[in-house]
Amino acid sequence: MNKHTRRDFLKRLGYMTGSAAALSIFPIGRIFGQTTEKKRPNIIFIMTDDHASHAMSCYGSKINKTPNLDRIANEGMRFNNSFCTNSICAPCRAVILTGKYSHINGVIDNRKKFDGSQQTFPKLLQKTGYKTAMIGKWHLKTDPTGFDYWNILPGQGAYYNPAMKEMGQKRKYTGYTTNIITDHALKWLKSLKPDEPFCLMYHHKAPHRRWEPGPKHLTMYDDVTIPEPENLFDDYSNRGRAAKEQDMSIEKTMTPNDLKLTPAPKNLTPEQKILWDSAYGPKNEAFKKANLHGKDLIRWKYQRYIKDYLRCVASVDDNVGRVLDYLDESGLTGNTVVFYTSDQGFYLGDHGWFDKRFMYEESLRMPLLVRYPKEIKAGSVSDDIVLNLDFGATFLDYAGVPIPIDMQGESFRKVLQGNTPGDWRKSMYYHYYEYPAVHSVKRHYGVRTERYKLIHFYHDIDEWELYDLKKDPKEMKNVFGDPEYDQTIKDLKVELKRLRKQYKDTTGSPV
Ligand SMILES: [Ca+2]
């Protein structure tokens, strides 16, 4: 729904002002009545932490299989150009909740606290009769608001035997966190009354650093060598200082703790510790004996990292399968919109890196799969640009709830129906702030279109980068300053200025 149709919709419902304040106090649920209420779809928003789309078989992964995630793609739509607006955990979550860029919602980096008194989509859904729940990784420092039920990991949370905070009460659980979060999600789904529309935020910690696999997957991939990305040994020539001065490389940044070369985590039960030690002990012994150096050592580190990462993903895949099975068994599949995404992408050895933050493709791109049999053609694929900014508006659209004018995202329900509006966005705006900080990725903003990406590193340095994604999809050559692209740069700067104005971003240096 674009701004115009949004306004028309508000008028049809009798709102003349369209102000967010008016919307948030009006009991919209009564407008719909009982009959319509029953038809409103349920929403399950599955989000993982740092799961890159190139580790999903439905995106053509060369390194793993994700059969349950693929089910969502096969029965729904897969997005090739779903992007985040600020590639880091807490900011992305705040953008999703509010439908507003970081400079508006206040969470520009992981150090900021989320102001839970502001307008969020769960609050708007709740006011219209939706049951809302937030289960799993939250990472916003303040307690969740707008949820009938919440049970979250404090901070980053633990991979094993996690403490969780349930409606304000701390409790400890025994087991593997990916399984436990799913147990809570299923328990909540089973507690709902029939025909009660619901919205469940089901959020995994996995596969976030330090990639601790569950007992079931500790030895998965032991007998195989995972293919390396072609730019694992990138030397950052033809790039600027930002790429050269980061601190997120597999070679230099990854710690013995990341690589499981240290003793088993202290919080394991004796049974879990036996399994952990029997999995890593012999492999670590072999590593010490091999006495690796140089590229061989980097190659070993990559294998250790990527296998642990993929083991964590395998558990997510299993557990998403449990939820999809439950929806089938309970007859909910037909009337439930299921989203799968991750808070941003991740470097899987690409450019020699792990982590995220940069506007480069691997961390800018979010996986996005959506299934809703009533409206979405099975096995469809979209190249339209959608953003984490759009989720809130899309959920409200499905629920028949007016989208407040001050939400900056747009509903992509029509895109999902295979009927993309002619004026759908052709470019996206990005802004990353967390510097100086861990991983040393300098502040930058930029614009990405179908073919080009223009980035301005404006803090600490003043450097521009331009990538021609058609000729250089791996972004190995900055062509800013190449006369061939003079006009392209002029056009992209105009577009960047327009987007900064549209989204009211006056932070960072002017274009
Ligand atoms: Ca993340």
Short mmCIF file of C-alpha atoms and ligand atoms in Angstrom, two decimals:
data_model
loop_
_atom_site.label_atom_id
_atom_site.label_comp_id
_atom_site.label_asym_id
_atom_site.label_seq_id
_atom_site.Cartn_x
_atom_site.Cartn_y
_atom_site.Cartn_z
CA MET A 1 0.00 0.00 0.00
CA ASN A 2 1.61 3.26 -1.07
CA LYS A 3 1.12 6.56 0.77
CA HIS A 4 -1.85 7.50 -1.46
CA THR A 5 -3.78 4.27 -1.13
CA ARG A 6 -2.91 4.30 2.55
CA ARG A 7 -4.59 7.68 2.88
CA ASP A 8 -7.62 6.48 0.89
CA PHE A 9 -7.89 3.48 3.18
CA LEU A 10 -7.82 5.73 6.24
CA LYS A 11 -10.53 7.91 4.75
CA ARG A 12 -12.72 4.90 3.99
CA LEU A 13 -12.47 3.93 7.62
CA GLY A 14 -13.51 7.42 8.67
CA TYR A 15 -10.12 8.76 9.70
CA MET A 16 -9.79 12.28 8.43
CA THR A 17 -6.50 13.16 10.06
CA GLY A 18 -4.41 10.04 9.58
CA SER A 19 -2.41 11.00 12.64
CA ALA A 20 -0.59 8.22 14.43
CA ALA A 21 -1.94 9.37 17.79
CA ALA A 22 -5.53 9.06 16.60
CA LEU A 23 -4.85 5.59 15.25
CA SER A 24 -3.20 4.29 18.34
CA ILE A 25 -6.11 5.10 20.68
CA PHE A 26 -8.96 4.02 18.39
CA PRO A 27 -10.34 0.52 19.05
CA ILE A 28 -10.03 -0.60 15.44
CA GLY A 29 -10.99 -4.20 16.29
CA ARG A 30 -14.63 -3.19 16.63
CA ILE A 31 -14.74 -2.03 13.04
CA PHE A 32 -14.17 -5.53 11.78
CA GLY A 33 -16.76 -7.42 13.83
CA GLN A 34 -16.77 -11.11 14.54
CA THR A 35 -17.15 -12.47 11.01
CA THR A 36 -14.22 -10.53 9.58
CA GLU A 37 -12.21 -11.14 12.71
CA LYS A 38 -12.19 -14.88 11.96
CA LYS A 39 -10.81 -14.31 8.48
CA ARG A 40 -7.86 -12.20 9.53
CA PRO A 41 -4.68 -14.20 8.96
CA ASN A 42 -2.26 -15.22 11.66
CA ILE A 43 1.34 -14.07 11.37
CA ILE A 44 4.43 -16.03 12.34
CA PHE A 45 7.62 -14.04 11.98
CA ILE A 46 10.62 -16.34 12.25
CA MET A 47 13.89 -14.48 12.59
CA THR A 48 17.36 -15.86 13.15
CA ASP A 49 20.48 -13.90 14.03
CA ASP A 50 23.20 -13.55 11.36
CA HIS A 51 21.92 -16.22 8.97
CA ALA A 52 23.17 -15.34 5.49
CA SER A 53 21.10 -16.40 2.50
CA HIS A 54 24.12 -18.11 0.91
CA ALA A 55 23.77 -20.71 3.68
CA MET A 56 20.29 -21.78 2.56
CA SER A 57 19.76 -24.36 -0.17
CA CYS A 58 16.73 -22.51 -1.55
CA TYR A 59 19.16 -19.65 -2.35
CA GLY A 60 21.53 -22.04 -4.09
CA SER A 61 23.92 -22.64 -1.19
CA LYS A 62 26.99 -24.62 -2.19
CA ILE A 63 27.79 -25.44 1.42
CA ASN A 64 24.65 -26.83 3.13
CA LYS A 65 21.07 -28.04 2.85
CA THR A 66 18.09 -26.48 4.64
CA PRO A 67 15.12 -28.71 3.73
CA ASN A 68 12.63 -27.15 6.15
CA LEU A 69 13.43 -23.55 5.23
CA ASP A 70 13.21 -24.65 1.60
CA ARG A 71 9.65 -25.81 2.31
CA ILE A 72 8.67 -22.17 2.96
CA ALA A 73 10.33 -21.13 -0.31
CA ASN A 74 8.78 -24.00 -2.28
CA GLU A 75 5.31 -23.28 -0.91
CA GLY A 76 5.67 -19.48 -1.02
CA MET A 77 7.89 -16.67 -2.32
CA ARG A 78 11.65 -16.19 -2.11
CA PHE A 79 13.10 -12.68 -2.24
CA ASN A 80 16.44 -12.07 -3.93
CA ASN A 81 16.68 -8.41 -2.98
CA SER A 82 15.58 -8.14 0.62
CA PHE A 83 17.89 -5.73 2.45
CA CYS A 84 18.44 -4.29 5.90
CA THR A 85 18.89 -0.57 6.47
CA ASN A 86 21.63 -0.87 9.13
CA SER A 87 23.39 -4.23 9.25
CA ILE A 88 23.66 -5.00 12.94
CA CYS A 89 21.52 -6.82 15.50
CA ALA A 90 19.70 -4.36 17.79
CA PRO A 91 19.22 -1.59 15.19
CA CYS A 92 17.65 -4.04 12.74
CA ARG A 93 15.20 -5.24 15.38
CA ALA A 94 14.21 -1.66 16.26
CA VAL A 95 13.63 -0.89 12.57
CA ILE A 96 11.36 -3.93 12.26
CA LEU A 97 9.28 -3.05 15.35
CA THR A 98 8.78 0.60 14.41
CA GLY A 99 8.96 0.63 10.60
CA LYS A 100 11.32 3.60 11.00
CA TYR A 101 15.00 4.17 10.25
CA SER A 102 17.54 4.04 13.10
CA HIS A 103 17.94 7.82 13.34
CA ILE A 104 14.17 8.08 14.00
CA ASN A 105 13.63 5.08 16.33
CA GLY A 106 16.75 5.94 18.34
CA VAL A 107 18.64 2.62 18.15
CA ILE A 108 21.47 3.62 15.84
CA ASP A 109 23.85 0.99 17.28
CA ASN A 110 24.00 -1.99 19.66
CA ARG A 111 24.80 0.27 22.61
CA LYS A 112 21.51 2.20 22.57
CA LYS A 113 18.43 1.22 24.59
CA PHE A 114 15.15 0.83 22.73
CA ASP A 115 12.43 3.23 23.89
CA GLY A 116 9.52 0.81 24.27
CA SER A 117 7.00 3.60 24.78
CA GLN A 118 7.07 4.46 21.07
CA GLN A 119 4.63 3.20 18.44
CA THR A 120 5.33 -0.36 17.26
CA PHE A 121 3.41 -2.74 15.03
CA PRO A 122 2.73 -5.30 17.83
CA LYS A 123 0.94 -2.59 19.81
CA LEU A 124 -1.19 -1.69 16.81
CA LEU A 125 -2.06 -5.36 16.18
CA GLN A 126 -2.83 -5.93 19.84
CA LYS A 127 -5.32 -3.05 19.89
CA THR A 128 -7.31 -4.69 17.12
CA GLY A 129 -7.67 -8.02 18.87
CA TYR A 130 -4.55 -9.88 17.77
CA LYS A 131 -2.84 -12.02 20.40
CA THR A 132 0.85 -11.12 20.26
CA ALA A 133 3.93 -12.93 21.54
CA MET A 134 7.68 -12.42 21.43
CA ILE A 135 9.74 -15.55 22.12
CA GLY A 136 13.53 -15.89 21.93
CA LYS A 137 16.25 -13.36 21.13
CA TRP A 138 15.19 -9.76 21.77
CA HIS A 139 18.44 -7.81 22.30
CA LEU A 140 16.92 -4.37 22.84
CA LYS A 141 17.97 -3.82 26.48
CA THR A 142 14.49 -2.68 27.66
CA ASP A 143 11.62 -5.14 28.27
CA PRO A 144 9.30 -5.89 25.33
CA THR A 145 6.09 -3.85 25.05
CA GLY A 146 2.99 -4.60 22.98
CA PHE A 147 3.03 -8.34 23.64
CA ASP A 148 0.43 -10.44 25.49
CA TYR A 149 3.20 -12.92 26.18
CA TRP A 150 6.96 -12.57 26.07
CA ASN A 151 9.80 -14.87 27.02
CA ILE A 152 13.20 -13.62 25.93
CA LEU A 153 16.89 -14.35 26.23
CA PRO A 154 18.60 -11.65 28.28
CA GLY A 155 21.14 -9.80 26.12
CA GLN A 156 22.80 -12.14 23.64
CA GLY A 157 21.68 -15.23 25.59
CA ALA A 158 23.47 -18.58 25.90
CA TYR A 159 23.49 -21.46 23.39
CA TYR A 160 23.11 -24.05 26.15
CA ASN A 161 20.97 -24.12 29.32
CA PRO A 162 19.81 -20.53 28.86
CA ALA A 163 18.37 -18.14 31.40
CA MET A 164 15.22 -16.57 29.99
CA LYS A 165 13.06 -13.72 31.17
CA GLU A 166 9.36 -14.63 31.01
CA MET A 167 7.04 -11.66 31.53
CA GLY A 168 9.66 -10.12 33.84
CA GLN A 169 10.55 -13.31 35.74
CA LYS A 170 13.96 -14.93 35.21
CA ARG A 171 14.09 -18.72 34.85
CA LYS A 172 16.78 -21.15 33.80
CA TYR A 173 16.22 -24.01 31.38
CA THR A 174 18.25 -27.11 30.64
CA GLY A 175 18.89 -28.03 27.02
CA TYR A 176 19.90 -26.48 23.71
CA THR A 177 18.55 -22.98 23.24
CA THR A 178 17.31 -23.39 19.66
CA ASN A 179 15.15 -26.33 20.84
CA ILE A 180 14.00 -24.51 23.98
CA ILE A 181 12.88 -21.37 22.12
CA THR A 182 10.88 -23.60 19.77
CA ASP A 183 9.34 -25.49 22.72
CA HIS A 184 8.12 -22.16 24.13
CA ALA A 185 6.81 -21.04 20.74
CA LEU A 186 4.84 -24.28 20.29
CA LYS A 187 3.52 -24.13 23.84
CA TRP A 188 2.22 -20.62 23.23
CA LEU A 189 0.63 -21.57 19.91
CA LYS A 190 -1.12 -24.50 21.59
CA SER A 191 -2.47 -22.21 24.33
CA LEU A 192 -4.44 -20.04 21.86
CA LYS A 193 -8.19 -20.29 21.47
CA PRO A 194 -9.42 -21.39 18.03
CA ASP A 195 -10.09 -18.50 15.64
CA GLU A 196 -8.11 -16.05 17.77
CA PRO A 197 -5.87 -14.16 15.31
CA PHE A 198 -2.28 -14.11 16.49
CA CYS A 199 1.13 -12.69 15.70
CA LEU A 200 4.13 -14.65 16.95
CA MET A 201 7.66 -13.28 16.82
CA TYR A 202 9.74 -16.48 17.01
CA HIS A 203 13.37 -15.37 17.19
CA HIS A 204 16.45 -17.56 17.38
CA LYS A 205 19.81 -16.70 18.83
CA ALA A 206 21.46 -19.01 16.29
CA PRO A 207 23.64 -18.84 14.27
CA HIS A 208 25.23 -15.85 16.05
CA ARG A 209 28.88 -15.87 17.12
CA ARG A 210 30.32 -18.02 18.81
CA TRP A 211 28.46 -20.66 16.85
CA GLU A 212 28.03 -23.40 19.48
CA PRO A 213 26.37 -26.41 17.83
CA GLY A 214 23.72 -28.46 19.62
CA PRO A 215 24.37 -32.03 20.82
CA LYS A 216 22.67 -33.46 17.73
CA HIS A 217 24.93 -31.69 15.24
CA LEU A 218 28.34 -31.60 16.98
CA THR A 219 29.97 -33.97 14.48
CA MET A 220 27.96 -33.04 11.37
CA TYR A 221 30.32 -32.23 8.43
CA ASP A 222 33.26 -33.96 10.17
CA ASP A 223 33.98 -36.03 7.09
CA VAL A 224 33.66 -33.33 4.45
CA THR A 225 35.54 -30.23 3.32
CA ILE A 226 33.27 -27.22 2.87
CA PRO A 227 33.99 -25.27 -0.36
CA GLU A 228 35.79 -21.96 0.22
CA PRO A 229 34.49 -18.66 -1.11
CA GLU A 230 36.54 -17.50 -4.11
CA ASN A 231 37.64 -14.34 -2.26
CA LEU A 232 38.67 -15.97 1.04
CA PHE A 233 42.17 -14.52 0.48
CA ASP A 234 41.00 -11.06 -0.58
CA ASP A 235 43.84 -8.50 -0.20
CA TYR A 236 41.48 -5.47 -0.50
CA SER A 237 43.41 -3.97 -3.39
CA ASN A 238 41.12 -1.73 -5.48
CA ARG A 239 39.17 -0.90 -2.31
CA GLY A 240 39.49 1.96 0.17
CA ARG A 241 40.66 2.27 3.76
CA ALA A 242 37.40 1.02 5.29
CA ALA A 243 37.83 -2.50 3.89
CA LYS A 244 41.54 -2.53 4.71
CA GLU A 245 41.17 -1.26 8.30
CA GLN A 246 38.29 -3.47 9.53
CA ASP A 247 38.86 -5.95 12.33
CA MET A 248 36.63 -8.87 11.37
CA SER A 249 38.89 -11.24 9.50
CA ILE A 250 39.06 -14.99 9.96
CA GLU A 251 42.83 -14.67 9.86
CA LYS A 252 43.37 -11.98 12.50
CA THR A 253 40.19 -11.40 14.48
CA MET A 254 38.86 -14.87 15.18
CA THR A 255 39.80 -16.00 18.71
CA PRO A 256 40.75 -19.45 20.08
CA ASN A 257 37.41 -19.28 21.91
CA ASP A 258 35.54 -18.73 18.61
CA LEU A 259 37.45 -21.67 17.15
CA LYS A 260 36.61 -24.01 20.10
CA LEU A 261 40.30 -24.40 20.91
CA THR A 262 39.53 -23.53 24.55
CA PRO A 263 37.85 -25.82 27.13
CA ALA A 264 34.13 -26.62 26.78
CA PRO A 265 31.71 -23.86 27.87
CA LYS A 266 31.44 -23.75 31.68
CA ASN A 267 27.65 -23.87 31.72
CA LEU A 268 27.31 -27.36 30.16
CA THR A 269 25.78 -30.25 32.10
CA PRO A 270 28.13 -33.25 32.65
CA GLU A 271 26.31 -35.14 29.85
CA GLN A 272 26.59 -32.19 27.45
CA LYS A 273 30.28 -31.76 28.33
CA ILE A 274 31.03 -35.41 27.47
CA LEU A 275 29.46 -34.97 24.03
CA TRP A 276 31.26 -31.63 23.46
CA ASP A 277 34.67 -32.97 24.49
CA SER A 278 34.30 -36.14 22.45
CA ALA A 279 33.43 -34.03 19.39
CA TYR A 280 36.13 -31.33 19.67
CA GLY A 281 38.85 -33.21 21.61
CA PRO A 282 40.16 -35.46 18.80
CA LYS A 283 39.79 -32.72 16.17
CA ASN A 284 41.75 -30.24 18.32
CA GLU A 285 44.49 -32.82 18.93
CA ALA A 286 44.84 -33.37 15.18
CA PHE A 287 44.99 -29.60 14.65
CA LYS A 288 47.82 -29.17 17.19
CA LYS A 289 49.83 -31.98 15.60
CA ALA A 290 49.41 -30.49 12.13
CA ASN A 291 51.20 -27.26 13.23
CA LEU A 292 49.64 -25.20 10.44
CA HIS A 293 50.85 -21.79 9.22
CA GLY A 294 49.96 -19.13 6.65
CA LYS A 295 47.18 -19.94 4.22
CA ASP A 296 46.85 -23.49 5.56
CA LEU A 297 46.02 -22.07 8.99
CA ILE A 298 43.44 -19.67 7.52
CA ARG A 299 41.93 -22.58 5.61
CA TRP A 300 41.66 -24.60 8.83
CA LYS A 301 40.09 -21.68 10.68
CA TYR A 302 37.56 -21.24 7.88
CA GLN A 303 36.59 -24.92 8.04
CA ARG A 304 36.19 -24.83 11.83
CA TYR A 305 34.15 -21.61 11.68
CA ILE A 306 31.89 -22.51 8.79
CA LYS A 307 31.16 -26.02 10.03
CA ASP A 308 30.12 -24.73 13.47
CA TYR A 309 28.03 -22.01 11.82
CA LEU A 310 26.29 -24.54 9.57
CA ARG A 311 25.72 -26.92 12.50
CA CYS A 312 23.85 -24.11 14.27
CA VAL A 313 21.85 -23.48 11.10
CA ALA A 314 20.97 -27.20 10.88
CA SER A 315 19.32 -27.00 14.30
CA VAL A 316 17.34 -23.93 13.25
CA ASP A 317 16.20 -25.81 10.17
CA ASP A 318 15.07 -28.82 12.24
CA ASN A 319 13.17 -26.60 14.63
CA VAL A 320 11.45 -24.52 11.96
CA GLY A 321 10.32 -27.90 10.60
CA ARG A 322 8.69 -28.66 13.96
CA VAL A 323 6.71 -25.41 13.77
CA LEU A 324 5.66 -25.98 10.15
CA ASP A 325 4.55 -29.52 11.07
CA TYR A 326 2.48 -28.14 13.94
CA LEU A 327 0.77 -25.65 11.62
CA ASP A 328 -0.12 -28.53 9.28
CA GLU A 329 -1.36 -30.80 12.07
CA SER A 330 -3.47 -28.09 13.67
CA GLY A 331 -5.02 -26.89 10.41
CA LEU A 332 -3.42 -23.45 10.74
CA THR A 333 -1.27 -23.53 7.57
CA GLY A 334 -3.98 -22.12 5.28
CA ASN A 335 -4.65 -18.99 7.32
CA THR A 336 -1.16 -18.22 8.59
CA VAL A 337 1.40 -15.98 6.89
CA VAL A 338 4.83 -17.42 7.71
CA PHE A 339 7.88 -15.20 7.27
CA TYR A 340 11.47 -16.43 7.53
CA THR A 341 14.29 -13.92 7.72
CA SER A 342 17.44 -13.04 9.64
CA ASP A 343 18.30 -9.70 11.24
CA GLN A 344 20.91 -9.23 8.53
CA GLY A 345 23.31 -11.22 6.36
CA PHE A 346 26.83 -12.33 7.28
CA TYR A 347 30.25 -12.96 5.75
CA LEU A 348 30.90 -16.68 5.43
CA GLY A 349 34.58 -16.23 4.68
CA ASP A 350 33.70 -13.84 1.83
CA HIS A 351 36.46 -11.17 1.63
CA GLY A 352 38.21 -13.24 4.32
CA TRP A 353 35.64 -12.07 6.88
CA PHE A 354 33.03 -13.08 9.38
CA ASP A 355 30.53 -10.57 10.95
CA LYS A 356 28.40 -7.97 9.12
CA ARG A 357 28.07 -4.10 9.35
CA PHE A 358 29.30 -3.18 5.84
CA MET A 359 26.88 -2.23 3.09
CA TYR A 360 28.50 -4.87 0.91
CA GLU A 361 26.17 -7.53 -0.46
CA GLU A 362 26.72 -10.44 1.94
CA SER A 363 25.71 -8.47 5.03
CA LEU A 364 23.25 -6.08 3.39
CA ARG A 365 21.09 -8.92 2.08
CA MET A 366 18.60 -10.57 4.40
CA PRO A 367 17.15 -13.96 3.49
CA LEU A 368 13.39 -13.61 3.08
CA LEU A 369 10.85 -16.35 2.47
CA VAL A 370 7.09 -15.86 2.85
CA ARG A 371 4.34 -18.46 2.69
CA TYR A 372 0.60 -17.77 2.60
CA PRO A 373 -1.18 -20.27 0.39
CA LYS A 374 -4.26 -18.06 -0.06
CA GLU A 375 -2.35 -15.26 -1.79
CA ILE A 376 1.21 -16.31 -2.64
CA LYS A 377 2.01 -18.53 -5.57
CA ALA A 378 4.05 -21.59 -4.55
CA GLY A 379 7.66 -21.48 -5.70
CA SER A 380 7.56 -17.84 -6.78
CA VAL A 381 10.62 -15.58 -6.73
CA SER A 382 10.80 -11.78 -6.48
CA ASP A 383 13.64 -9.43 -7.46
CA ASP A 384 11.83 -6.38 -6.07
CA ILE A 385 13.65 -4.43 -3.36
CA VAL A 386 12.04 -4.92 0.03
CA LEU A 387 13.47 -3.80 3.37
CA ASN A 388 13.31 -4.70 7.04
CA LEU A 389 11.64 -1.28 7.26
CA ASP A 390 8.61 -2.78 5.45
CA PHE A 391 7.74 -5.67 7.75
CA GLY A 392 5.56 -3.70 10.20
CA ALA A 393 3.48 -2.10 7.43
CA THR A 394 3.09 -5.49 5.73
CA PHE A 395 1.85 -7.18 8.91
CA LEU A 396 -0.65 -4.37 9.51
CA ASP A 397 -1.84 -4.67 5.91
CA TYR A 398 -2.52 -8.40 6.33
CA ALA A 399 -4.37 -7.69 9.57
CA GLY A 400 -6.50 -5.01 7.91
CA VAL A 401 -5.11 -2.38 10.27
CA PRO A 402 -4.48 1.15 8.92
CA ILE A 403 -0.77 1.86 8.48
CA PRO A 404 0.20 5.01 10.35
CA ILE A 405 1.52 7.77 8.09
CA ASP A 406 4.69 8.12 10.17
CA MET A 407 5.79 4.53 9.49
CA GLN A 408 8.50 4.84 6.83
CA GLY A 409 8.14 1.33 5.44
CA GLU A 410 5.69 0.18 2.79
CA SER A 411 3.53 -2.93 2.78
CA PHE A 412 4.82 -5.46 0.23
CA ARG A 413 1.64 -7.56 0.27
CA LYS A 414 1.01 -6.71 -3.41
CA VAL A 415 4.56 -7.81 -4.26
CA LEU A 416 3.78 -11.10 -2.55
CA GLN A 417 0.61 -11.42 -4.62
CA GLY A 418 2.75 -11.13 -7.76
CA ASN A 419 1.28 -7.72 -8.47
CA THR A 420 4.08 -5.25 -7.73
CA PRO A 421 2.84 -1.62 -7.95
CA GLY A 422 4.37 0.37 -10.83
CA ASP A 423 5.78 2.94 -8.40
CA TRP A 424 7.50 0.38 -6.16
CA ARG A 425 10.96 1.50 -4.95
CA LYS A 426 13.88 1.12 -7.36
CA SER A 427 16.55 2.04 -4.84
CA MET A 428 17.24 1.64 -1.14
CA TYR A 429 18.97 3.74 1.52
CA TYR A 430 21.42 2.40 4.12
CA HIS A 431 23.15 3.96 7.13
CA TYR A 432 25.58 2.26 9.56
CA TYR A 433 26.81 4.06 12.71
CA GLU A 434 28.65 1.80 15.15
CA TYR A 435 32.19 3.23 15.05
CA PRO A 436 34.58 3.45 16.81
CA ALA A 437 33.64 0.02 18.12
CA VAL A 438 34.33 -3.69 17.97
CA HIS A 439 35.26 -4.85 14.42
CA SER A 440 36.24 -1.30 13.35
CA VAL A 441 33.83 -0.82 10.49
CA LYS A 442 33.72 2.89 9.71
CA ARG A 443 30.46 4.83 9.60
CA HIS A 444 28.88 4.96 6.18
CA TYR A 445 25.69 5.52 4.28
CA GLY A 446 24.79 4.67 0.72
CA VAL A 447 22.30 3.89 -1.98
CA ARG A 448 21.77 0.63 -3.84
CA THR A 449 19.86 0.29 -7.07
CA GLU A 450 19.30 -2.83 -9.15
CA ARG A 451 22.76 -2.45 -10.71
CA TYR A 452 24.85 -0.02 -8.66
CA LYS A 453 25.90 0.71 -5.13
CA LEU A 454 27.33 4.05 -4.02
CA ILE A 455 28.80 4.22 -0.50
CA HIS A 456 30.15 7.21 1.43
CA PHE A 457 32.49 6.50 4.34
CA TYR A 458 32.19 9.93 5.90
CA HIS A 459 33.61 9.54 9.42
CA ASP A 460 37.32 9.24 10.25
CA ILE A 461 37.89 9.22 6.48
CA ASP A 462 36.08 10.81 3.55
CA GLU A 463 35.95 8.16 0.86
CA TRP A 464 33.39 7.15 -1.73
CA GLU A 465 33.00 3.71 -3.28
CA LEU A 466 31.01 2.69 -6.33
CA TYR A 467 30.35 -0.89 -7.36
CA ASP A 468 28.92 -2.06 -10.65
CA LEU A 469 27.12 -5.16 -9.39
CA LYS A 470 26.46 -6.43 -12.90
CA LYS A 471 30.16 -6.52 -13.80
CA ASP A 472 31.45 -7.09 -10.28
CA PRO A 473 28.91 -8.94 -8.12
CA LYS A 474 31.52 -9.77 -5.46
CA GLU A 475 32.44 -6.06 -5.08
CA MET A 476 36.17 -6.51 -5.63
CA LYS A 477 36.74 -3.24 -7.52
CA ASN A 478 35.75 0.25 -6.44
CA VAL A 479 35.10 2.18 -9.68
CA PHE A 480 34.45 5.56 -8.06
CA GLY A 481 36.55 8.06 -9.99
CA ASP A 482 36.53 5.99 -13.19
CA PRO A 483 35.41 8.50 -15.91
CA GLU A 484 33.18 5.83 -17.45
CA TYR A 485 30.91 6.16 -14.41
CA ASP A 486 30.82 9.98 -14.09
CA GLN A 487 27.16 10.29 -15.03
CA THR A 488 26.19 7.27 -12.94
CA ILE A 489 27.83 8.85 -9.89
CA LYS A 490 26.04 12.16 -10.48
CA ASP A 491 22.69 10.35 -10.76
CA LEU A 492 23.32 8.21 -7.70
CA LYS A 493 24.28 11.24 -5.61
CA VAL A 494 21.00 12.91 -6.58
CA GLU A 495 19.16 9.74 -5.58
CA LEU A 496 21.07 9.50 -2.31
CA LYS A 497 20.16 13.09 -1.45
CA ARG A 498 16.53 12.40 -2.31
CA LEU A 499 16.41 9.33 -0.07
CA ARG A 500 18.08 11.13 2.84
CA LYS A 501 15.46 13.84 2.52
CA GLN A 502 12.58 11.38 2.17
CA TYR A 503 13.64 9.51 5.31
CA LYS A 504 14.52 12.73 7.16
CA ASP A 505 18.11 11.65 7.80
CA THR A 506 20.26 14.64 8.66
CA THR A 507 22.85 12.55 10.54
CA GLY A 508 26.31 11.97 9.10
CA SER A 509 28.01 14.25 6.62
CA PRO A 510 25.91 15.87 3.84
CA VAL A 511 26.14 14.19 0.40
CA CA B 1 22.57 -10.13 13.99
#
